[in-house]
Each structure stands twice: as structure tokens, then as C-alpha cells.
PDB file of C-alpha atoms in Angstrom:
ATOM      1  CA  UNK L 623      71.177 100.624 131.916  1.00 48.00           C
ATOM      2  CA  UNK L 624      72.549  97.774 129.876  1.00 43.00           C
ATOM      3  CA  UNK L 625      75.152  98.716 127.463  1.00 45.00           C
ATOM      4  CA  UNK L 626      77.583  96.733 125.238  1.00 44.00           C
ATOM      5  CA  UNK L 627      80.867  97.870 124.001  1.00 42.00           C
ATOM      6  CA  UNK L 628      83.185  95.717 121.829  1.00 41.00           C
ATOM      7  CA  UNK L 629      86.505  97.338 122.406  1.00 38.00           C
ATOM      8  CA  UNK L 630      87.585 101.064 123.086  1.00 38.00           C
ATOM      9  CA  UNK L 631      87.181 102.993 119.867  1.00 41.00           C
ATOM     10  CA  UNK L 632      90.648 103.383 118.348  1.00 42.00           C
ATOM     11  CA  UNK L 633      92.102 103.421 114.779  1.00 42.00           C
ATOM     12  CA  UNK L 634      94.752 101.012 115.785  1.00 40.00           C
ATOM     13  CA  UNK L 635      93.311  98.787 118.438  1.00 39.00           C
ATOM     14  CA  UNK L 636      89.944  97.381 118.220  1.00 35.00           C
ATOM     15  CA  UNK L 637      89.386  94.807 121.067  1.00 38.00           C
ATOM     16  CA  UNK L 638      86.684  92.238 120.845  1.00 36.00           C
ATOM     17  CA  UNK L 639      84.623  90.643 123.534  1.00 34.00           C
ATOM     18  CA  UNK L 640      82.990  87.130 123.665  1.00 35.00           C
ATOM     19  CA  UNK L 641      79.382  87.129 122.348  1.00 35.00           C
ATOM     20  CA  UNK L 642      78.124  86.002 125.692  1.00 32.00           C
ATOM     21  CA  UNK L 643      79.473  89.146 127.293  1.00 37.00           C
ATOM     22  CA  UNK L 644      78.026  91.248 124.538  1.00 39.00           C
ATOM     23  CA  UNK L 645      74.381  90.742 124.889  1.00 36.00           C
ATOM     24  CA  UNK L 646      73.196  92.180 128.082  1.00 40.00           C
ATOM     25  CA  UNK L 647      69.582  93.251 127.696  1.00 37.00           C
ATOM     26  CA  UNK L 648      66.769  93.256 130.295  1.00 37.00           C
ATOM     27  CA  UNK L 649      63.879  90.886 129.995  1.00 39.00           C
ATOM     28  CA  UNK L 650      61.195  93.604 129.838  1.00 39.00           C
ATOM     29  CA  UNK L 651      58.506  91.564 128.121  1.00 37.00           C
ATOM     30  CA  UNK L 652      55.724  89.978 129.953  1.00 36.00           C
ATOM     31  CA  UNK L 653      54.326  86.617 128.433  1.00 36.00           C
ATOM     32  CA  UNK L 654      51.316  88.399 126.963  1.00 35.00           C
ATOM     33  CA  UNK L 655      53.576  90.944 125.268  1.00 39.00           C
ATOM     34  CA  UNK L 656      55.853  88.250 123.930  1.00 38.00           C
ATOM     35  CA  UNK L 657      52.918  86.272 122.363  1.00 38.00           C
ATOM     36  CA  UNK L 658      51.507  89.540 120.892  1.00 38.00           C
ATOM     37  CA  UNK L 659      54.822  90.536 119.382  1.00 41.00           C
ATOM     38  CA  UNK L 660      55.534  87.148 117.910  1.00 42.00           C
ATOM     39  CA  UNK L 661      52.089  86.628 116.393  1.00 43.00           C
ATOM     40  CA  UNK L 662      52.979  87.502 112.827  1.00 45.00           C
ATOM     41  CA  UNK L 663      50.369  87.091 110.282  1.00 44.00           C
ATOM     42  CA  UNK L 664      52.530  87.263 107.127  1.00 47.00           C
ATOM     43  CA  UNK L 665      55.079  84.781 106.073  1.00 53.00           C
ATOM     44  CA  UNK L 666      58.432  85.642 104.339  1.00 55.00           C
ATOM     45  CA  UNK L 667      57.229  83.907 101.212  1.00 51.00           C
ATOM     46  CA  UNK L 668      54.293  86.146 100.776  1.00 61.00           C
ATOM     47  CA  UNK L 669      56.454  89.325 100.947  1.00 74.00           C
ATOM     48  CA  UNK L 670      58.468  91.247  98.391  1.00 89.00           C
ATOM     49  CA  UNK L 671      61.611  92.473 100.006  1.00 92.00           C
ATOM     50  CA  UNK L 672      63.081  95.977  99.434  1.00 91.00           C
ATOM     51  CA  UNK L 673      66.327  95.582  97.569  1.00 91.00           C
ATOM     52  CA  UNK L 674      67.388  99.188  97.623  1.00 94.00           C
ATOM     53  CA  UNK L 675      70.288 100.101  99.999  1.00 95.00           C
ATOM     54  CA  UNK L 676      69.267 101.150 103.425  1.00 97.00           C
ATOM     55  CA  UNK L 677      68.917 104.823 103.396  1.00 96.00           C
ATOM     56  CA  UNK L 678      71.491 106.586 105.549  1.00 98.00           C
ATOM     57  CA  UNK L 679      71.632 110.328 106.317  1.00 98.00           C
ATOM     58  CA  UNK L 680      74.958 111.739 107.400  1.00 98.00           C
ATOM     59  CA  UNK L 681      75.128 114.417 110.155  1.00 98.00           C
ATOM     60  CA  UNK L 682      78.252 116.525 109.516  1.00 97.00           C
ATOM     61  CA  UNK L 683      80.185 116.909 112.836  1.00 98.00           C
ATOM     62  CA  UNK L 684      83.473 117.951 111.174  1.00 97.00           C
ATOM     63  CA  UNK L 685      82.871 121.642 112.085  1.00 97.00           C
ATOM     64  CA  UNK L 686      83.140 120.717 115.674  1.00 97.00           C
ATOM     65  CA  UNK L 687      86.607 119.041 115.334  1.00 97.00           C
ATOM     66  CA  UNK L 688      85.336 115.508 115.236  1.00 98.00           C
ATOM     67  CA  UNK L 689      87.076 113.417 112.581  1.00 98.00           C
ATOM     68  CA  UNK L 690      84.471 110.545 112.633  1.00 98.00           C
ATOM     69  CA  UNK L 691      81.221 110.209 110.664  1.00 98.00           C
ATOM     70  CA  UNK L 692      77.778 109.932 112.073  1.00 98.00           C
ATOM     71  CA  UNK L 693      74.997 108.133 110.100  1.00 98.00           C
ATOM     72  CA  UNK L 694      71.297 107.838 110.996  1.00 98.00           C
ATOM     73  CA  UNK L 695      69.023 105.206 109.481  1.00 98.00           C
ATOM     74  CA  UNK L 696      66.019 102.976 109.964  1.00 97.00           C
ATOM     75  CA  UNK L 697      66.322  99.640 111.555  1.00 98.00           C
ATOM     76  CA  UNK L 698      68.374  97.333 109.357  1.00 98.00           C
ATOM     77  CA  UNK L 699      66.608  94.084 108.410  1.00 98.00           C
ATOM     78  CA  UNK L 700      63.206  95.302 109.649  1.00 97.00           C
ATOM     79  CA  UNK L 701      60.317  93.259 108.669  1.00 96.00           C
ATOM     80  CA  UNK L 702      57.236  95.037 109.898  1.00 95.00           C
ATOM     81  CA  UNK L 703      54.096  96.592 108.377  1.00 90.00           C
ATOM     82  CA  UNK L 704      55.111  97.902 104.824  1.00 90.00           C
ATOM     83  CA  UNK L 705      58.934  97.630 105.546  1.00 92.00           C
ATOM     84  CA  UNK L 706      60.452  94.279 104.465  1.00 95.00           C
ATOM     85  CA  UNK L 707      64.165  94.117 104.348  1.00 97.00           C
ATOM     86  CA  UNK L 708      66.836  91.338 104.714  1.00 97.00           C
ATOM     87  CA  UNK L 709      69.249  91.858 107.482  1.00 97.00           C
ATOM     88  CA  UNK L 710      72.123  89.971 105.844  1.00 97.00           C
ATOM     89  CA  UNK L 711      71.912  92.151 102.715  1.00 97.00           C
ATOM     90  CA  UNK L 712      71.710  95.277 104.839  1.00 98.00           C
ATOM     91  CA  UNK L 713      74.678  94.235 107.060  1.00 98.00           C
ATOM     92  CA  UNK L 714      76.847  93.390 103.885  1.00 98.00           C
ATOM     93  CA  UNK L 715      75.985  96.984 102.415  1.00 98.00           C
ATOM     94  CA  UNK L 716      77.000  98.566 105.660  1.00 98.00           C
ATOM     95  CA  UNK L 717      80.275  96.756 105.741  1.00 98.00           C
ATOM     96  CA  UNK L 718      80.984  97.677 102.077  1.00 97.00           C
ATOM     97  CA  UNK L 719      80.627 101.397 102.946  1.00 98.00           C
ATOM     98  CA  UNK L 720      82.935 101.151 105.832  1.00 98.00           C
ATOM     99  CA  UNK L 721      80.761 101.323 108.811  1.00 98.00           C
ATOM    100  CA  UNK L 722      82.695 100.266 111.760  1.00 98.00           C
ATOM    101  CA  UNK L 723      80.460 100.874 114.945  1.00 98.00           C
ATOM    102  CA  UNK L 724      76.808 100.272 115.466  1.00 98.00           C
ATOM    103  CA  UNK L 725      74.710 102.157 118.059  1.00 98.00           C
ATOM    104  CA  UNK L 726      71.262 100.356 118.122  1.00 98.00           C
ATOM    105  CA  UNK L 727      68.725 101.929 120.412  1.00 98.00           C
ATOM    106  CA  UNK L 728      65.754  99.470 120.131  1.00 97.00           C
ATOM    107  CA  UNK L 729      64.752  97.421 123.147  1.00 97.00           C
ATOM    108  CA  UNK L 730      64.719  93.738 123.251  1.00 95.00           C
ATOM    109  CA  UNK L 731      60.931  93.740 122.841  1.00 97.00           C
ATOM    110  CA  UNK L 732      61.275  95.938 119.626  1.00 97.00           C
ATOM    111  CA  UNK L 733      63.814  93.581 118.155  1.00 98.00           C
ATOM    112  CA  UNK L 734      61.363  90.679 118.380  1.00 98.00           C
ATOM    113  CA  UNK L 735      58.412  92.798 117.230  1.00 97.00           C
ATOM    114  CA  UNK L 736      60.337  93.992 114.166  1.00 97.00           C
ATOM    115  CA  UNK L 737      61.541  90.515 113.385  1.00 97.00           C
ATOM    116  CA  UNK L 738      65.322  90.863 113.986  1.00 98.00           C
ATOM    117  CA  UNK L 739      65.621  89.070 117.301  1.00 98.00           C
ATOM    118  CA  UNK L 740      69.174  88.160 116.661  1.00 98.00           C
ATOM    119  CA  UNK L 741      70.284  91.654 115.442  1.00 98.00           C
ATOM    120  CA  UNK L 742      73.014  91.946 118.215  1.00 98.00           C
ATOM    121  CA  UNK L 743      74.595  88.721 117.638  1.00 98.00           C
ATOM    122  CA  UNK L 744      74.430  89.255 113.784  1.00 98.00           C
ATOM    123  CA  UNK L 745      76.202  92.495 114.303  1.00 98.00           C
ATOM    124  CA  UNK L 746      78.867  90.652 116.297  1.00 97.00           C
ATOM    125  CA  UNK L 747      79.303  88.056 113.669  1.00 98.00           C
ATOM    126  CA  UNK L 748      79.825  90.794 111.064  1.00 98.00           C
ATOM    127  CA  UNK L 749      82.517  92.183 113.432  1.00 98.00           C
ATOM    128  CA  UNK L 750      81.015  95.651 114.068  1.00 98.00           C
ATOM    129  CA  UNK L 751      82.050  97.395 117.295  1.00 98.00           C
ATOM    130  CA  UNK L 752      78.741  97.317 119.055  1.00 98.00           C
ATOM    131  CA  UNK L 753      77.492  99.902 121.519  1.00 98.00           C
ATOM    132  CA  UNK L 754      74.021  98.760 122.610  1.00 98.00           C
ATOM    133  CA  UNK L 755      71.840 101.245 124.314  1.00 98.00           C
ATOM    134  CA  UNK L 756      68.165 100.064 124.740  1.00 97.00           C
ATOM    135  CA  UNK L 757      66.477 103.543 125.049  1.00 95.00           C
ATOM    136  CA  UNK L 758      63.002 103.603 126.310  1.00 90.00           C
ATOM    137  CA  UNK L 759      60.345 106.119 124.996  1.00 86.00           C
ATOM    138  CA  UNK L 760      60.380 107.697 128.482  1.00 89.00           C
ATOM    139  CA  UNK L 761      63.816 109.293 127.555  1.00 93.00           C
ATOM    140  CA  UNK L 762      65.735 109.433 130.828  1.00 95.00           C
ATOM    141  CA  UNK L 763      68.421 112.142 130.761  1.00 97.00           C
ATOM    142  CA  UNK L 764      70.999 109.865 132.308  1.00 96.00           C
ATOM    143  CA  UNK L 765      70.519 107.312 129.435  1.00 96.00           C
ATOM    144  CA  UNK L 766      70.750 109.972 126.909  1.00 97.00           C
ATOM    145  CA  UNK L 767      73.920 111.443 128.356  1.00 98.00           C
ATOM    146  CA  UNK L 768      75.543 108.033 128.409  1.00 97.00           C
ATOM    147  CA  UNK L 769      74.900 107.544 124.737  1.00 98.00           C
ATOM    148  CA  UNK L 770      76.235 110.979 123.977  1.00 98.00           C
ATOM    149  CA  UNK L 771      79.427 110.361 125.926  1.00 98.00           C
ATOM    150  CA  UNK L 772      80.055 107.201 123.868  1.00 98.00           C
ATOM    151  CA  UNK L 773      79.155 108.784 120.607  1.00 98.00           C
ATOM    152  CA  UNK L 774      81.651 111.511 121.074  1.00 98.00           C
ATOM    153  CA  UNK L 775      84.396 109.151 122.012  1.00 98.00           C
ATOM    154  CA  UNK L 776      83.805 107.094 118.889  1.00 98.00           C
ATOM    155  CA  UNK L 777      83.589 110.201 116.713  1.00 98.00           C
ATOM    156  CA  UNK L 778      86.785 111.623 118.313  1.00 98.00           C
ATOM    157  CA  UNK L 779      88.465 108.337 117.387  1.00 98.00           C
ATOM    158  CA  UNK L 780      87.684 108.973 113.684  1.00 98.00           C
ATOM    159  CA  UNK L 781      85.250 106.067 113.446  1.00 98.00           C
ATOM    160  CA  UNK L 782      82.421 105.668 110.991  1.00 98.00           C
ATOM    161  CA  UNK L 783      79.139 104.765 112.964  1.00 98.00           C
ATOM    162  CA  UNK L 784      75.581 104.190 112.375  1.00 98.00           C
ATOM    163  CA  UNK L 785      72.980 105.227 114.999  1.00 98.00           C
ATOM    164  CA  UNK L 786      69.460 103.896 114.448  1.00 98.00           C
ATOM    165  CA  UNK L 787      66.259 103.067 116.408  1.00 97.00           C
ATOM    166  CA  UNK L 788      63.207 101.694 114.517  1.00 96.00           C
ATOM    167  CA  UNK L 789      62.272 104.426 112.206  1.00 95.00           C
ATOM    168  CA  UNK L 790      65.410 106.566 112.594  1.00 95.00           C
ATOM    169  CA  UNK L 791      63.303 109.599 113.351  1.00 96.00           C
ATOM    170  CA  UNK L 792      62.522 109.615 117.046  1.00 96.00           C
ATOM    171  CA  UNK L 793      65.169 108.535 119.557  1.00 97.00           C
ATOM    172  CA  UNK L 794      67.927 108.615 117.014  1.00 97.00           C
ATOM    173  CA  UNK L 795      67.204 112.223 115.973  1.00 98.00           C
ATOM    174  CA  UNK L 796      66.720 113.264 119.581  1.00 98.00           C
ATOM    175  CA  UNK L 797      70.165 111.946 120.411  1.00 98.00           C
ATOM    176  CA  UNK L 798      71.744 113.576 117.341  1.00 98.00           C
ATOM    177  CA  UNK L 799      70.008 116.900 118.175  1.00 98.00           C
ATOM    178  CA  UNK L 800      71.282 116.839 121.738  1.00 98.00           C
ATOM    179  CA  UNK L 801      74.716 116.047 120.341  1.00 98.00           C
ATOM    180  CA  UNK L 802      74.617 119.109 118.352  1.00 98.00           C
ATOM    181  CA  UNK L 803      73.530 121.178 121.342  1.00 98.00           C
ATOM    182  CA  UNK L 804      76.565 119.874 123.251  1.00 98.00           C
ATOM    183  CA  UNK L 805      78.906 120.528 120.513  1.00 98.00           C
ATOM    184  CA  UNK L 806      77.628 123.995 119.622  1.00 98.00           C
ATOM    185  CA  UNK L 807      76.699 126.051 122.778  1.00 96.00           C
ATOM    186  CA  UNK L 808      75.399 128.767 120.573  1.00 97.00           C
ATOM    187  CA  UNK L 809      72.958 126.590 118.650  1.00 98.00           C
ATOM    188  CA  UNK L 810      69.273 126.895 119.783  1.00 98.00           C
ATOM    189  CA  UNK L 811      67.148 123.826 120.225  1.00 97.00           C
ATOM    190  CA  UNK L 812      64.879 124.942 117.443  1.00 97.00           C
ATOM    191  CA  UNK L 813      67.918 125.037 115.141  1.00 98.00           C
ATOM    192  CA  UNK L 814      69.053 121.652 116.192  1.00 98.00           C
ATOM    193  CA  UNK L 815      65.522 120.192 115.527  1.00 98.00           C
ATOM    194  CA  UNK L 816      65.338 121.891 112.193  1.00 97.00           C
ATOM    195  CA  UNK L 817      68.620 120.357 111.114  1.00 98.00           C
ATOM    196  CA  UNK L 818      67.405 116.914 111.965  1.00 98.00           C
ATOM    197  CA  UNK L 819      64.103 117.426 110.170  1.00 97.00           C
ATOM    198  CA  UNK L 820      66.015 118.573 107.109  1.00 97.00           C
ATOM    199  CA  UNK L 821      68.176 115.576 107.373  1.00 98.00           C
ATOM    200  CA  UNK L 822      65.590 112.805 108.207  1.00 97.00           C
ATOM    201  CA  UNK L 823      62.302 114.397 107.207  1.00 96.00           C
ATOM    202  CA  UNK L 824      59.564 116.408 108.775  1.00 94.00           C
ATOM    203  CA  UNK L 825      58.539 113.467 110.892  1.00 95.00           C
ATOM    204  CA  UNK L 826      61.705 113.720 112.892  1.00 97.00           C
ATOM    205  CA  UNK L 827      61.248 114.884 116.498  1.00 96.00           C
ATOM    206  CA  UNK L 828      57.499 115.486 115.738  1.00 87.00           C
ATOM    207  CA  UNK L 829      55.835 114.518 119.094  1.00 93.00           C
ATOM    208  CA  UNK L 830      55.439 117.089 121.817  1.00 95.00           C
ATOM    209  CA  UNK L 831      57.296 114.843 124.250  1.00 95.00           C
ATOM    210  CA  UNK L 832      60.233 114.659 121.888  1.00 96.00           C
ATOM    211  CA  UNK L 833      60.214 118.362 121.077  1.00 97.00           C
ATOM    212  CA  UNK L 834      60.068 119.190 124.778  1.00 97.00           C
ATOM    213  CA  UNK L 835      62.979 116.928 125.636  1.00 98.00           C
ATOM    214  CA  UNK L 836      65.339 118.501 123.088  1.00 98.00           C
ATOM    215  CA  UNK L 837      64.078 121.978 124.038  1.00 98.00           C
ATOM    216  CA  UNK L 838      64.853 121.251 127.603  1.00 98.00           C
ATOM    217  CA  UNK L 839      67.960 119.212 127.123  1.00 98.00           C
ATOM    218  CA  UNK L 840      70.536 121.773 128.368  1.00 97.00           C
ATOM    219  CA  UNK L 841      68.576 122.413 131.618  1.00 97.00           C
ATOM    220  CA  UNK L 842      68.193 118.643 132.205  1.00 97.00           C
ATOM    221  CA  UNK L 843      71.914 118.038 131.412  1.00 97.00           C
ATOM    222  CA  UNK L 844      72.910 120.685 133.986  1.00 96.00           C
ATOM    223  CA  UNK L 845      70.540 119.458 136.633  1.00 96.00           C
ATOM    224  CA  UNK L 846      71.905 115.850 136.117  1.00 96.00           C
ATOM    225  CA  UNK L 847      75.409 117.006 136.527  1.00 93.00           C
ATOM    226  CA  UNK L 848      74.594 118.956 139.612  1.00 93.00           C
ATOM    227  CA  UNK L 849      72.848 116.026 141.159  1.00 91.00           C
ATOM    228  CA  UNK L 850      75.785 113.813 140.414  1.00 87.00           C
ATOM    229  CA  UNK L 851      78.204 116.351 141.891  1.00 83.00           C
ATOM    230  CA  UNK L 852      76.036 116.621 145.042  1.00 80.00           C
ATOM    231  CA  UNK L 853      75.903 112.905 145.394  1.00 72.00           C
ATOM    232  CA  UNK L 854      79.713 112.661 145.120  1.00 67.00           C
ATOM    233  CA  UNK L 855      80.105 115.265 147.809  1.00 57.00           C
ATOM    234  CA  UNK L 856      77.663 113.471 150.134  1.00 57.00           C
ATOM    235  CA  UNK L 857      79.682 110.248 149.701  1.00 61.00           C
ATOM    236  CA  UNK L 858      82.942 111.989 150.592  1.00 56.00           C
ATOM    237  CA  UNK L 859      81.454 113.399 153.677  1.00 51.00           C
ATOM    238  CA  UNK L 860      80.105 110.127 154.775  1.00 56.00           C
ATOM    239  CA  UNK L 861      83.493 108.584 154.476  1.00 57.00           C
TER     240      UNK L 861
END
């Protein structure tokens, strides 16, 4: 899975990487997909941009000893369907409120479809610490665990981060719910889902597939760790 990290999260030391090293995404689009995604039938001049600040909902992780702040939102700068925003304005607003780390979950195809093809480079120019995880709708447990591990490190460092996919209700809320399940072993999956729906609206984690993933998360996490442990043991024996 392609990920990007601009430095190790730290209050006193934020290392930066070259832009060419930052953007590592898989070319998952066929020519037909690319043509379809780029076939926009509305020009910028015909649209009225939303001038309200990007809505961010904050998930309180302080009860679990994490000093950082975790925000969830829609895709900044999105220009799709009834959503029409200016990316520069959104980025400026995010800088003003002190966002330090960005966790975009959209795939390359989605960034093109929603008309923010240069999102990653724009984040770099704005000097955000970027952690890019293009999560597919298939929701692989290994991918989710990788995001969760990075989230916890950034939050433990006291950083202020924004987690977003396209609508901020599917993948973003799934990851946030799974984070709660990791942090609070006594919390049920139903409670975690309810907390995210109260935070981001009733459409959060609404599909059967999304609900089942959160409901099965702890079992999937355990199975994944067991598989990794077994793989490590087999490698040791083979040596």
C-alpha cells in the first residue's frame, strides 16, 4: 500500500521530504475510466462556490490519554455534483485553525473525479505533514491497521490532524470507529458506530458492508496479528 509521510510526528522536529518522494500512488485507472472521470459538463464560471468554512467534526480522544486532536471532514476543494469549493480557500482556513497533519484517504481516481488532482502537492506546498493512504472500498484490514497505527503516533505526539475521504462519512468514520475500538476495549462496535453517527450524521457507516467491517473489526485485527506472527515464525524456521 502506498503511503506518504512528511516527517516523524513530533512537536519539536518535523522533517520534510521532497515532493517527488511524497506522491506515491498507484495508477489504478484504465483509459476509459480516466476519460469518464475527466468528462466534466460544468465549467467553473457557471458555478457558485460555497464560501462557508469546511465543516470539521472533532472526535474527542483525550479520555484515552492522547493529547492530539482528530478532525473529520469532507474532501477539501471538492468540485462534484452539488458540492463546489475552492481548494486554496479550504487550505488557508485549515492552516488558520492549526491543522498540522493531513490524512487523505481518496484514491488517485477519486482525486481526479472530484476535481482536486493536485491535492497532494497542494498540501505539500502548504507545508502540512502528509500521510497519504488511498483506501479502497474493499476495506482491507491490513490497510486499516496501517492507518490506525499512524493515527495513534500522530495523536500521541500532540498533533492536530484532519482525516478525510470524499464525503467524510464512509472510510473516515470507519477508521475513526475502529480507533475507538482499539482505544477502549470495553466499547462495543454499536456504541462506536453510534458515536460517529452522532458526530458526522446518520449517513455515517450506513452500508451493510461498512457496518459489518466495524462489527468484525476486533476479530479481523486478531486474525491479522496471528497471521503476521505465524509468518514471522515460519521465516525464523526457514533460516
